[in-house]
């Protein structure tokens, strides 16, 4: 929900949301030439801000985008945007575009990148999905081959994921399972995927087309503290169908159970116990950790 009193941070200035506009010559718009992060604010604390800023830096480095701001400056701007909007809980969208340039793919004409920060309330998955679990479906659109554009780069090119999301939506599903070009499981359109089987957690490795999810990293930390081994291995749809439990992780979704994939029940078709334990532990961590505004 966007409120009309919202202030958006654009290149060092706070602008009313109605006036928060960028140039039609920004290569972010013209070519999707830019990167972004989606970050959560819990109870006045920005969750895992440093991890998000590190991923942003890596995305920038991978696409040869020189960011003229230090991590501290970006961190301060993120916190300032939350304070400016009197926000205590919500979602922060941090965007860095290549900036204004001329028509033509080359970013040489783009003299300075733009930074945009939007902090708003978040529309969550309805509570019933956490209680009953999600039904998801494998879609035909494959995750982009890392040799074409690394899926580890959180770029402004999301058409691949949007196609997959629309395919799922048209079939009546809320989320899509995406395979890579070799047919191994990559991730969902905005979430990483995990299975739990015979006492171990399994998730696809980055080279299979998974984003290095911040929430995925938190699940690794929780697994260590709970003594649950984690394997990063290629997974097939078969591995998911026969798993004891399945769940998705993401900044918006947190840890959400999956109970059906491709019309097949996962485990006994109800949210798994281990998934529940991870969600509880995740929520206890968000209450304790974070960069105070
Ligand atoms: N894979 C993809 C392709 C994503 O875009 C994740 C995995 C999970 O990563 P994190 O770091 O969030 O655990 C993402 C993140 C949105 C939205 O506005 C999308 C994400 C996160 C927050 C909001 O749809 N995707």
PDB file of C-alpha atoms and ligand atoms in Angstrom, residues 52 55 91 93 143 154 158 161 187-192 211 213-216 249-252, ligand 1:
ATOM      1  CA  UNK A  52      22.032  -7.115   1.470  1.00  0.00           C
ATOM      2  CA  UNK A  55      25.103  -8.625  -2.350  1.00  0.00           C
ATOM      3  CA  UNK A  91       9.814  -3.442   3.119  1.00  0.00           C
ATOM      4  CA  UNK A  93      13.377  -1.456  -2.017  1.00  0.00           C
ATOM      5  CA  UNK A 143      15.917 -20.059 -15.195  1.00  0.00           C
ATOM      6  CA  UNK A 154      19.937  -9.290  -8.525  1.00  0.00           C
ATOM      7  CA  UNK A 158      13.185  -9.918 -13.966  1.00  0.00           C
ATOM      8  CA  UNK A 161      10.901 -14.739 -13.370  1.00  0.00           C
ATOM      9  CA  UNK A 187      14.515 -21.722  -7.368  1.00  0.00           C
ATOM     10  CA  UNK A 188      11.071 -20.125  -7.360  1.00  0.00           C
ATOM     11  CA  UNK A 189      10.344 -16.730  -8.927  1.00  0.00           C
ATOM     12  CA  UNK A 190      11.246 -14.741  -5.821  1.00  0.00           C
ATOM     13  CA  UNK A 191      12.213 -17.391  -3.297  1.00  0.00           C
ATOM     14  CA  UNK A 192      14.834 -20.080  -2.754  1.00  0.00           C
ATOM     15  CA  UNK A 211      20.081 -16.453  -6.014  1.00  0.00           C
ATOM     16  CA  UNK A 213      19.297 -15.472  -0.850  1.00  0.00           C
ATOM     17  CA  UNK A 214      19.816 -13.638   2.414  1.00  0.00           C
ATOM     18  CA  UNK A 215      17.002 -15.680   3.994  1.00  0.00           C
ATOM     19  CA  UNK A 216      18.647 -18.814   2.578  1.00  0.00           C
ATOM     20  CA  UNK A 249      12.690 -18.810   1.768  1.00  0.00           C
ATOM     21  CA  UNK A 250      12.728 -15.138   0.855  1.00  0.00           C
ATOM     22  CA  UNK A 251      12.741 -11.673   2.327  1.00  0.00           C
ATOM     23  CA  UNK A 252       8.992 -11.313   1.761  1.00  0.00           C
TER      24      UNK A 252
HETATM   25  N1  LIG B   1      15.382 -15.796  -5.662  1.00  0.00           N
HETATM   26  C1  LIG B   1      14.995 -14.703  -6.339  1.00  0.00           C
HETATM   27  C2  LIG B   1      14.943 -14.753  -7.817  1.00  0.00           C
HETATM   28  C3  LIG B   1      14.651 -13.541  -5.637  1.00  0.00           C
HETATM   29  O1  LIG B   1      14.281 -12.432  -6.305  1.00  0.00           O
HETATM   30  C4  LIG B   1      15.085 -14.715  -3.558  1.00  0.00           C
HETATM   31  C5  LIG B   1      15.431 -15.818  -4.318  1.00  0.00           C
HETATM   32  C6  LIG B   1      15.207 -14.767  -2.069  1.00  0.00           C
HETATM   33  O2  LIG B   1      16.308 -13.964  -1.638  1.00  0.00           O
HETATM   34  P1  LIG B   1      16.292 -13.186  -0.243  1.00  0.00           P
HETATM   35  O3  LIG B   1      17.592 -12.470  -0.212  1.00  0.00           O
HETATM   36  O4  LIG B   1      15.120 -12.256  -0.271  1.00  0.00           O
HETATM   37  O5  LIG B   1      16.188 -14.216   0.817  1.00  0.00           O
HETATM   38  C7  LIG B   1      14.703 -13.538  -4.224  1.00  0.00           C
HETATM   39  C8  LIG B   1      14.319 -12.301  -3.473  1.00  0.00           C
HETATM   40  C9  LIG B   1       9.442  -8.717  -4.465  1.00  0.00           C
HETATM   41  C10 LIG B   1      10.517  -9.295  -3.645  1.00  0.00           C
HETATM   42  O6  LIG B   1       9.250  -7.504  -4.406  1.00  0.00           O
HETATM   43  C11 LIG B   1      11.351 -10.265  -4.181  1.00  0.00           C
HETATM   44  C12 LIG B   1      12.385 -10.785  -3.407  1.00  0.00           C
HETATM   45  C13 LIG B   1      12.570 -10.358  -2.131  1.00  0.00           C
HETATM   46  C14 LIG B   1      11.737  -9.382  -1.598  1.00  0.00           C
HETATM   47  C15 LIG B   1      10.686  -8.847  -2.363  1.00  0.00           C
HETATM   48  O7  LIG B   1       8.771  -9.474  -5.161  1.00  0.00           O
HETATM   49  N2  LIG B   1      13.158 -11.725  -3.996  1.00  0.00           N
END
